[in-house]
Amino acid sequence: MKNLRPIYLDHHATTPVDPRVFRGMEPYFCENFGNAASKSHLFGWKAEGAVEKAREQVAQSIQSSTKEIVWTSGATEANNLALIGIATAYQTKGDHLITCSTEHSSILDPCRYLQERGFKITTLPVNQEGMIDLDDLTKAFTKKTILVSLMAANNEVGTLHPTVEIGKITRKQGVLLHIDAAQGCGKIPVTVQSMGVDLLSLSAHKVYGPKGVGALYLRKGVRPLPLFYGGGHERGFRSGTLPVPLIVGMGEAFEIAGNEMETEARRLKRLRDQLFRGLTQRLEGVVLNGPPTTERLPGNLNVSFEGIDAEALMAGLPNIAVSSGAACTSAKAEPSHVLRAMGLSSERIKGSVRFGLGRFTTEEEIDHVIEKVVEKVQELRKKNPLLP
Ligand code: PMP
């Protein structure tokens, strides 16, 4: 097989900017550089026009009103604004929040922050597939519950939470629902009406848009306290000069993802299944982590290779970009809290690899990855004295 350039299979970490998105952004750096808040001249009006077009594109993709979109620097900020902003704004109503153990650190860490300041947090457990039990959720409500925060799709094992069912439960309880859709949007249908969601976090760089921009959907009437104060941009929810080129990119990225979602999801599922089949047919001891491949994010595959240290496997395959649950995906070198919460043994976590396929992944690349991974796993297993 011919030598391919480095292969990127880490699309849950980030995605490349789609050239179509980049072309849309380009004029907003040097030419149309205005401040969208400058109301007195053409430069400002052009910038504002571009920001409002992007707001429409994002609103359309989640079927919300444009007035319900607040630009942020990404899903981390949107999650912080949702949790800390709602907790502090609604604290006279109650002090209890519900989340789950496999959420992203930008949910779990703000929850810890709130807990240290007197709020009560229920962290729901998950089963081996990373799924919460809806009965556990129903039982977790107290008279003081103000917010439930659960993710649409998990960034490590691709588990899809039943957001529509969850929305029915929170509405019945009269409690606000926040969904972190950083991994879900653009890949699976995410619409605010069908989910009955009150707050929804979005990120551009997971959907072939630029890094450093995201949004928080705020259902009409939902009013978190802002995280920072200043010029009162974004209806006072998020002060700060808007990053116009990034916002333009996010709008384009969401429009493209919405238009192409169905065909792209089918293509990614086919390639992901090809990868899983290739690995399991040619190697013993490859176990799937998380839900069955039919019920997870289309481009996600997370497997453990028995008797293998995933770090060594990755070091042996420098031209293939994947990530390991052993070292997690964050800046912290800790084993994945997601795989631990799913009850996986440390051996299995140590041998776990996350493959994240994306828009530009080709069949040829998948064949090459199967070839190389099989070769390297066999080589490493031969060196492992503990294996028969
Ligand atoms: N939530 C989830 C589920 C994520 O996967 C990520 C990114 N890893 C984030 C939130 C944070 O998004 P951002 O990088 O836009 O801050």
Tab-separated table of C-alpha atoms and ligand atoms in Angstrom:
chain	number	residue	atom	x	y	z
A	1	MET	CA	0.000	0.000	0.000
A	2	LYS	CA	1.314	3.428	-0.862
A	3	ASN	CA	2.532	5.628	1.935
A	4	LEU	CA	-0.298	7.927	2.969
A	5	ARG	CA	0.107	11.282	4.666
A	6	PRO	CA	-0.674	11.307	8.411
A	7	ILE	CA	-4.199	10.106	9.001
A	8	TYR	CA	-6.426	12.083	11.329
A	9	LEU	CA	-8.904	9.967	13.267
A	10	ASP	CA	-9.397	12.238	16.261
A	11	HIS	CA	-12.431	14.226	15.138
A	12	HIS	CA	-13.961	14.290	18.630
A	13	ALA	CA	-11.016	16.406	19.772
A	14	THR	CA	-11.385	18.851	16.929
A	15	THR	CA	-12.065	18.974	13.194
A	16	PRO	CA	-10.287	20.801	10.385
A	17	VAL	CA	-12.000	23.926	9.121
A	18	ASP	CA	-13.892	23.034	5.954
A	19	PRO	CA	-12.423	25.070	3.043
A	20	ARG	CA	-15.956	26.320	2.248
A	21	VAL	CA	-16.179	27.667	5.800
A	22	PHE	CA	-12.752	29.250	5.555
A	23	ARG	CA	-13.657	31.012	2.312
A	24	GLY	CA	-16.722	32.460	4.021
A	25	MET	CA	-14.631	33.743	6.928
A	26	GLU	CA	-11.771	35.245	4.929
A	27	PRO	CA	-13.314	38.646	4.031
A	28	TYR	CA	-14.015	39.334	7.701
A	29	PHE	CA	-10.379	39.549	8.782
A	30	CYS	CA	-8.785	42.333	6.720
A	31	GLU	CA	-11.555	43.791	4.549
A	32	ASN	CA	-14.708	43.751	6.627
A	33	PHE	CA	-13.025	44.111	9.971
A	34	GLY	CA	-15.643	46.291	11.657
A	35	ASN	CA	-16.929	45.969	15.188
A	36	ALA	CA	-20.459	44.553	15.118
A	37	ALA	CA	-21.363	46.919	17.964
A	38	SER	CA	-20.383	50.074	16.000
A	39	LYS	CA	-23.774	51.419	15.058
A	40	SER	CA	-22.690	54.654	13.398
A	41	HIS	CA	-20.911	53.529	10.223
A	42	LEU	CA	-20.758	51.089	7.337
A	43	PHE	CA	-17.914	49.035	8.815
A	44	GLY	CA	-19.983	48.252	11.882
A	45	TRP	CA	-23.163	47.590	9.886
A	46	LYS	CA	-21.381	45.082	7.627
A	47	ALA	CA	-20.013	43.224	10.624
A	48	GLU	CA	-23.377	43.256	12.331
A	49	GLY	CA	-25.065	41.982	9.167
A	50	ALA	CA	-22.623	39.071	8.995
A	51	VAL	CA	-23.129	38.222	12.669
A	52	GLU	CA	-26.905	38.245	12.283
A	53	LYS	CA	-26.749	36.047	9.174
A	54	ALA	CA	-24.685	33.529	11.156
A	55	ARG	CA	-27.156	33.746	14.034
A	56	GLU	CA	-29.894	32.785	11.579
A	57	GLN	CA	-27.851	29.865	10.257
A	58	VAL	CA	-27.231	28.492	13.761
A	59	ALA	CA	-30.803	29.157	14.924
A	60	GLN	CA	-32.149	27.406	11.847
A	61	SER	CA	-29.996	24.344	12.453
A	62	ILE	CA	-31.448	23.840	15.961
A	63	GLN	CA	-34.881	25.268	15.014
A	64	SER	CA	-34.795	28.094	17.518
A	65	SER	CA	-35.435	31.803	17.197
A	66	THR	CA	-32.412	34.021	16.471
A	67	LYS	CA	-33.134	35.935	19.693
A	68	GLU	CA	-32.386	32.787	21.660
A	69	ILE	CA	-28.752	32.450	20.500
A	70	VAL	CA	-25.922	33.917	22.598
A	71	TRP	CA	-22.410	33.762	21.126
A	72	THR	CA	-19.681	32.410	23.410
A	73	SER	CA	-16.054	31.365	23.015
A	74	GLY	CA	-17.040	27.695	22.740
A	75	ALA	CA	-18.962	24.964	24.493
A	76	THR	CA	-16.820	25.231	27.630
A	77	GLU	CA	-17.974	28.792	28.171
A	78	ALA	CA	-21.552	27.943	27.168
A	79	ASN	CA	-21.589	25.102	29.719
A	80	ASN	CA	-20.174	27.352	32.449
A	81	LEU	CA	-22.687	30.081	31.649
A	82	ALA	CA	-25.531	27.577	31.711
A	83	LEU	CA	-24.586	25.943	35.016
A	84	ILE	CA	-23.097	28.777	37.059
A	85	GLY	CA	-25.362	31.394	35.486
A	86	ILE	CA	-28.577	29.463	36.171
A	87	ALA	CA	-27.502	28.291	39.637
A	88	THR	CA	-26.715	31.823	40.760
A	89	ALA	CA	-29.767	33.390	39.107
A	90	TYR	CA	-32.225	30.817	40.460
A	91	GLN	CA	-30.734	30.183	43.900
A	92	THR	CA	-33.710	31.610	45.707
A	93	LYS	CA	-35.807	28.875	44.043
A	94	GLY	CA	-33.476	26.005	44.889
A	95	ASP	CA	-29.938	24.764	45.246
A	96	HIS	CA	-29.984	21.338	43.602
A	97	LEU	CA	-28.642	20.338	40.169
A	98	ILE	CA	-28.607	16.945	38.447
A	99	THR	CA	-25.964	15.758	35.993
A	100	CYS	CA	-24.228	12.477	35.188
A	101	SER	CA	-20.822	10.894	35.687
A	102	THR	CA	-19.779	10.797	32.017
A	103	GLU	CA	-20.252	14.480	31.264
A	104	HIS	CA	-17.411	16.581	29.884
A	105	SER	CA	-15.124	18.287	32.412
A	106	SER	CA	-16.658	21.646	31.418
A	107	ILE	CA	-19.838	20.364	33.119
A	108	LEU	CA	-18.329	18.378	35.986
A	109	ASP	CA	-15.862	21.070	37.051
A	110	PRO	CA	-18.440	23.902	37.251
A	111	CYS	CA	-20.618	21.463	39.248
A	112	ARG	CA	-17.718	20.970	41.661
A	113	TYR	CA	-17.284	24.751	41.836
A	114	LEU	CA	-20.970	25.137	42.719
A	115	GLN	CA	-20.815	22.322	45.264
A	116	GLU	CA	-17.948	24.068	47.041
A	117	ARG	CA	-20.244	27.091	47.305
A	118	GLY	CA	-23.112	25.247	48.941
A	119	PHE	CA	-25.081	23.857	45.980
A	120	LYS	CA	-26.092	20.188	45.990
A	121	ILE	CA	-25.204	18.117	42.964
A	122	THR	CA	-26.591	14.683	42.081
A	123	THR	CA	-24.296	12.881	39.658
A	124	LEU	CA	-26.245	10.033	38.067
A	125	PRO	CA	-24.343	6.792	37.425
A	126	VAL	CA	-24.245	5.127	34.004
A	127	ASN	CA	-24.290	1.496	32.893
A	128	GLN	CA	-21.582	-0.303	30.875
A	129	GLU	CA	-22.806	1.449	27.730
A	130	GLY	CA	-22.554	4.892	29.271
A	131	MET	CA	-26.329	5.238	29.550
A	132	ILE	CA	-28.229	6.713	32.492
A	133	ASP	CA	-31.331	5.002	33.878
A	134	LEU	CA	-34.328	7.302	33.396
A	135	ASP	CA	-35.830	5.952	36.644
A	136	ASP	CA	-32.720	7.177	38.472
A	137	LEU	CA	-33.283	10.595	36.902
A	138	THR	CA	-36.950	10.676	37.923
A	139	LYS	CA	-36.050	9.697	41.482
A	140	ALA	CA	-33.287	12.305	41.761
A	141	PHE	CA	-35.587	15.365	41.739
A	142	THR	CA	-36.187	17.217	44.988
A	143	LYS	CA	-38.291	20.290	45.666
A	144	LYS	CA	-35.072	22.272	45.368
A	145	THR	CA	-33.985	21.023	41.909
A	146	ILE	CA	-33.418	23.913	39.512
A	147	LEU	CA	-31.490	22.380	36.619
A	148	VAL	CA	-30.739	19.066	34.889
A	149	SER	CA	-27.652	19.040	32.672
A	150	LEU	CA	-26.952	16.065	30.404
A	151	MET	CA	-25.020	15.710	27.164
A	152	ALA	CA	-26.547	14.834	23.791
A	153	ALA	CA	-23.615	12.647	22.726
A	154	ASN	CA	-20.581	11.472	24.637
A	155	ASN	CA	-17.189	12.553	23.325
A	156	GLU	CA	-15.397	9.311	24.207
A	157	VAL	CA	-17.766	6.431	23.540
A	158	GLY	CA	-20.437	8.172	21.450
A	159	THR	CA	-23.347	7.239	23.742
A	160	LEU	CA	-26.499	9.130	22.725
A	161	HIS	CA	-28.652	10.186	25.638
A	162	PRO	CA	-32.417	9.938	25.029
A	163	THR	CA	-32.828	13.708	25.087
A	164	VAL	CA	-36.478	13.665	23.974
A	165	GLU	CA	-37.419	11.367	26.875
A	166	ILE	CA	-35.278	13.398	29.256
A	167	GLY	CA	-37.036	16.580	28.105
A	168	LYS	CA	-40.432	15.038	28.849
A	169	ILE	CA	-39.306	14.213	32.395
A	170	THR	CA	-37.844	17.647	33.160
A	171	ARG	CA	-40.910	19.415	31.754
A	172	LYS	CA	-43.195	17.268	33.914
A	173	GLN	CA	-41.078	18.221	36.913
A	174	GLY	CA	-41.049	21.897	35.917
A	175	VAL	CA	-37.250	21.953	36.023
A	176	LEU	CA	-34.923	23.574	33.475
A	177	LEU	CA	-33.012	21.267	31.117
A	178	HIS	CA	-29.554	22.030	29.750
A	179	ILE	CA	-28.057	19.851	27.021
A	180	ASP	CA	-24.382	19.942	26.084
A	181	ALA	CA	-24.638	19.278	22.361
A	182	ALA	CA	-20.987	19.983	21.521
A	183	GLN	CA	-20.555	16.494	20.057
A	184	GLY	CA	-24.114	15.992	18.880
A	185	CYS	CA	-24.875	19.032	16.773
A	186	GLY	CA	-24.251	18.634	13.072
A	187	LYS	CA	-23.972	14.858	13.464
A	188	ILE	CA	-27.351	13.801	14.846
A	189	PRO	CA	-30.615	15.758	14.745
A	190	VAL	CA	-30.513	18.350	17.546
A	191	THR	CA	-33.582	20.568	17.634
A	192	VAL	CA	-34.677	22.476	20.710
A	193	GLN	CA	-38.437	21.980	20.304
A	194	SER	CA	-38.301	18.194	19.971
A	195	MET	CA	-36.000	17.968	22.995
A	196	GLY	CA	-37.955	20.385	25.178
A	197	VAL	CA	-34.626	21.862	26.126
A	198	ASP	CA	-34.186	25.244	27.857
A	199	LEU	CA	-30.446	25.733	27.363
A	200	LEU	CA	-28.194	24.093	24.762
A	201	SER	CA	-24.422	24.394	24.306
A	202	LEU	CA	-22.842	24.391	20.864
A	203	SER	CA	-19.279	24.504	19.578
A	204	ALA	CA	-18.020	25.355	16.087
A	205	HIS	CA	-14.755	23.441	16.006
A	206	LYS	CA	-16.390	20.023	16.319
A	207	VAL	CA	-18.385	20.727	13.152
A	208	TYR	CA	-15.628	21.872	10.741
A	209	GLY	CA	-15.828	25.460	11.955
A	210	PRO	CA	-13.104	27.496	13.685
A	211	LYS	CA	-11.890	27.068	17.259
A	212	GLY	CA	-12.759	29.732	19.805
A	213	VAL	CA	-16.448	30.223	19.074
A	214	GLY	CA	-19.642	28.569	20.224
A	215	ALA	CA	-23.108	29.475	21.376
A	216	LEU	CA	-25.597	28.984	24.140
A	217	TYR	CA	-29.230	28.621	23.191
A	218	LEU	CA	-31.409	30.242	25.866
A	219	ARG	CA	-35.112	29.559	25.611
A	220	LYS	CA	-37.112	32.805	25.772
A	221	GLY	CA	-37.446	33.867	29.388
A	222	VAL	CA	-34.501	31.787	30.681
A	223	ARG	CA	-32.078	34.262	32.217
A	224	PRO	CA	-28.756	33.069	33.666
A	225	LEU	CA	-26.568	35.614	35.405
A	226	PRO	CA	-23.620	36.491	33.130
A	227	LEU	CA	-20.150	35.152	33.869
A	228	PHE	CA	-18.541	38.479	33.063
A	229	TYR	CA	-19.611	42.056	32.834
A	230	GLY	CA	-18.805	44.832	30.377
A	231	GLY	CA	-20.406	46.391	27.345
A	232	GLY	CA	-23.637	44.434	27.660
A	233	HIS	CA	-23.285	42.622	24.325
A	234	GLU	CA	-25.536	39.672	23.586
A	235	ARG	CA	-28.399	41.140	25.590
A	236	GLY	CA	-26.137	41.417	28.607
A	237	PHE	CA	-25.577	37.653	28.831
A	238	ARG	CA	-22.088	37.802	27.349
A	239	SER	CA	-20.183	41.057	27.209
A	240	GLY	CA	-17.220	41.328	24.868
A	241	THR	CA	-16.559	42.387	21.268
A	242	LEU	CA	-17.846	39.677	18.973
A	243	PRO	CA	-15.242	37.679	16.977
A	244	VAL	CA	-16.942	38.336	13.648
A	245	PRO	CA	-14.851	36.013	11.399
A	246	LEU	CA	-15.260	33.131	13.831
A	247	ILE	CA	-18.991	33.707	14.114
A	248	VAL	CA	-19.305	33.825	10.314
A	249	GLY	CA	-17.422	30.505	10.216
A	250	MET	CA	-19.718	28.947	12.794
A	251	GLY	CA	-22.770	29.978	10.805
A	252	GLU	CA	-21.398	28.488	7.570
A	253	ALA	CA	-20.255	25.330	9.372
A	254	PHE	CA	-23.666	24.729	10.904
A	255	GLU	CA	-25.480	25.325	7.639
A	256	ILE	CA	-23.229	22.884	5.755
A	257	ALA	CA	-23.449	20.265	8.520
A	258	GLY	CA	-27.248	20.514	8.552
A	259	ASN	CA	-27.485	20.114	4.769
A	260	GLU	CA	-25.113	17.164	4.636
A	261	MET	CA	-25.934	15.404	7.914
A	262	GLU	CA	-27.983	12.512	6.576
A	263	THR	CA	-25.656	11.400	3.802
A	264	GLU	CA	-22.573	12.074	5.903
A	265	ALA	CA	-23.906	10.064	8.852
A	266	ARG	CA	-24.543	7.102	6.548
A	267	ARG	CA	-21.050	7.362	5.056
A	268	LEU	CA	-19.379	7.625	8.461
A	269	LYS	CA	-21.307	4.659	9.851
A	270	ARG	CA	-20.223	2.567	6.883
A	271	LEU	CA	-16.557	3.525	7.328
A	272	ARG	CA	-16.698	3.055	11.121
A	273	ASP	CA	-18.249	-0.405	10.676
A	274	GLN	CA	-15.581	-1.237	8.106
A	275	LEU	CA	-12.936	-0.293	10.676
A	276	PHE	CA	-14.548	-2.314	13.463
A	277	ARG	CA	-15.031	-5.336	11.189
A	278	GLY	CA	-11.467	-5.125	9.931
A	279	LEU	CA	-10.017	-5.033	13.441
A	280	THR	CA	-12.218	-7.756	14.940
A	281	GLN	CA	-11.855	-10.116	11.971
A	282	ARG	CA	-8.106	-9.943	11.993
A	283	LEU	CA	-7.378	-9.707	15.717
A	284	GLU	CA	-8.462	-11.651	18.793
A	285	GLY	CA	-9.286	-9.734	21.958
A	286	VAL	CA	-10.748	-6.521	20.534
A	287	VAL	CA	-13.647	-5.381	22.731
A	288	LEU	CA	-16.069	-2.594	21.993
A	289	ASN	CA	-16.383	0.039	24.720
A	290	GLY	CA	-19.748	1.751	25.019
A	291	PRO	CA	-23.005	1.111	23.196
A	292	PRO	CA	-23.439	-1.157	20.134
A	293	THR	CA	-22.216	0.488	16.954
A	294	THR	CA	-25.832	0.886	15.796
A	295	GLU	CA	-26.587	3.187	18.716
A	296	ARG	CA	-23.736	5.648	18.948
A	297	LEU	CA	-22.379	8.705	17.185
A	298	PRO	CA	-21.818	7.727	13.539
A	299	GLY	CA	-18.066	8.423	13.425
A	300	ASN	CA	-17.187	7.006	16.844
A	301	LEU	CA	-15.422	3.748	17.628
A	302	ASN	CA	-13.899	3.022	21.026
A	303	VAL	CA	-12.230	-0.341	21.511
A	304	SER	CA	-9.818	-1.984	23.921
A	305	PHE	CA	-7.054	-4.251	22.692
A	306	GLU	CA	-6.431	-7.004	25.247
A	307	GLY	CA	-2.861	-7.164	26.494
A	308	ILE	CA	-1.978	-3.851	24.874
A	309	ASP	CA	-0.971	-0.547	26.386
A	310	ALA	CA	-2.743	1.994	24.170
A	311	GLU	CA	0.009	4.543	24.816
A	312	ALA	CA	2.588	2.133	23.358
A	313	LEU	CA	0.305	1.394	20.419
A	314	MET	CA	-0.091	5.077	19.633
A	315	ALA	CA	3.632	5.705	20.028
A	316	GLY	CA	4.223	2.916	17.506
A	317	LEU	CA	1.840	4.504	14.999
A	318	PRO	CA	3.022	8.107	14.788
A	319	ASN	CA	1.248	8.670	11.472
A	320	ILE	CA	-2.176	7.783	12.805
A	321	ALA	CA	-3.847	10.331	15.060
A	322	VAL	CA	-6.179	8.661	17.537
A	323	SER	CA	-6.598	9.123	21.260
A	324	SER	CA	-6.456	6.859	24.252
A	325	GLY	CA	-8.803	6.572	27.192
A	326	ALA	CA	-5.754	5.848	29.293
A	327	ALA	CA	-4.410	9.369	29.018
A	328	CYS	CA	-7.770	10.998	28.448
A	329	THR	CA	-8.272	13.755	25.922
A	330	SER	CA	-7.739	16.688	28.213
A	331	ALA	CA	-4.656	18.446	29.429
A	332	LYS	CA	-4.764	16.217	32.513
A	333	ALA	CA	-2.939	12.904	32.198
A	334	GLU	CA	-5.561	10.893	34.047
A	335	PRO	CA	-7.362	7.752	32.976
A	336	SER	CA	-10.706	8.466	31.356
A	337	HIS	CA	-13.413	9.259	33.913
A	338	VAL	CA	-15.949	8.135	31.309
A	339	LEU	CA	-14.581	4.606	30.961
A	340	ARG	CA	-14.177	4.390	34.753
A	341	ALA	CA	-17.780	5.503	35.291
A	342	MET	CA	-18.850	2.735	32.889
A	343	GLY	CA	-17.181	0.241	35.221
A	344	LEU	CA	-14.348	-0.833	32.901
A	345	SER	CA	-11.331	-2.520	34.500
A	346	SER	CA	-8.080	-0.572	34.579
A	347	GLU	CA	-6.595	-3.147	32.178
A	348	ARG	CA	-9.339	-2.448	29.670
A	349	ILE	CA	-8.992	1.311	30.103
A	350	LYS	CA	-5.255	1.016	29.580
A	351	GLY	CA	-5.828	-0.743	26.269
A	352	SER	CA	-8.547	1.579	24.998
A	353	VAL	CA	-8.333	3.610	21.813
A	354	ARG	CA	-10.846	6.114	20.499
A	355	PHE	CA	-11.149	6.380	16.736
A	356	GLY	CA	-13.044	9.467	15.568
A	357	LEU	CA	-13.833	9.498	11.852
A	358	GLY	CA	-14.773	12.665	10.029
A	359	ARG	CA	-15.808	14.460	6.861
A	360	PHE	CA	-12.533	13.957	5.022
A	361	THR	CA	-11.828	10.372	6.139
A	362	THR	CA	-11.591	8.027	3.155
A	363	GLU	CA	-12.068	4.298	2.675
A	364	GLU	CA	-8.442	4.004	1.678
A	365	GLU	CA	-7.381	5.600	4.956
A	366	ILE	CA	-9.511	3.157	6.926
A	367	ASP	CA	-7.955	0.192	5.100
A	368	HIS	CA	-4.512	1.574	5.854
A	369	VAL	CA	-5.363	2.111	9.545
A	370	ILE	CA	-6.656	-1.479	9.873
A	371	GLU	CA	-3.453	-2.765	8.283
A	372	LYS	CA	-1.149	-0.732	10.526
A	373	VAL	CA	-3.051	-1.254	13.792
A	374	VAL	CA	-3.275	-5.025	13.262
A	375	GLU	CA	0.457	-5.192	12.506
A	376	LYS	CA	1.404	-3.134	15.576
A	377	VAL	CA	-0.952	-4.956	17.980
A	378	GLN	CA	0.469	-8.308	16.851
A	379	GLU	CA	4.011	-7.034	17.294
A	380	LEU	CA	3.326	-5.623	20.791
A	381	ARG	CA	1.524	-8.780	21.891
A	382	LYS	CA	4.528	-10.887	20.861
A	383	LYS	CA	6.652	-8.743	23.199
A	384	ASN	CA	4.211	-9.069	26.144
A	385	PRO	CA	5.572	-11.852	28.378
A	386	LEU	CA	2.275	-12.111	30.264
A	387	LEU	CA	0.381	-13.277	27.193
A	388	PRO	CA	0.257	-16.973	26.247
B	1	PMP	N1	-18.573	19.307	25.723
B	1	PMP	C1	-18.188	18.212	25.041
B	1	PMP	C2	-19.049	16.988	25.058
B	1	PMP	C3	-16.988	18.230	24.323
B	1	PMP	O1	-16.603	17.149	23.652
B	1	PMP	C4	-16.199	19.408	24.331
B	1	PMP	C5	-14.875	19.467	23.586
B	1	PMP	N2	-14.005	18.421	23.882
B	1	PMP	C6	-16.647	20.513	25.046
B	1	PMP	C7	-17.842	20.427	25.728
B	1	PMP	C8	-15.870	21.791	25.076
B	1	PMP	O2	-16.003	22.458	23.862
B	1	PMP	P1	-15.046	23.693	23.448
B	1	PMP	O3	-13.783	23.082	22.977
B	1	PMP	O4	-15.824	24.377	22.365
B	1	PMP	O5	-14.886	24.541	24.644
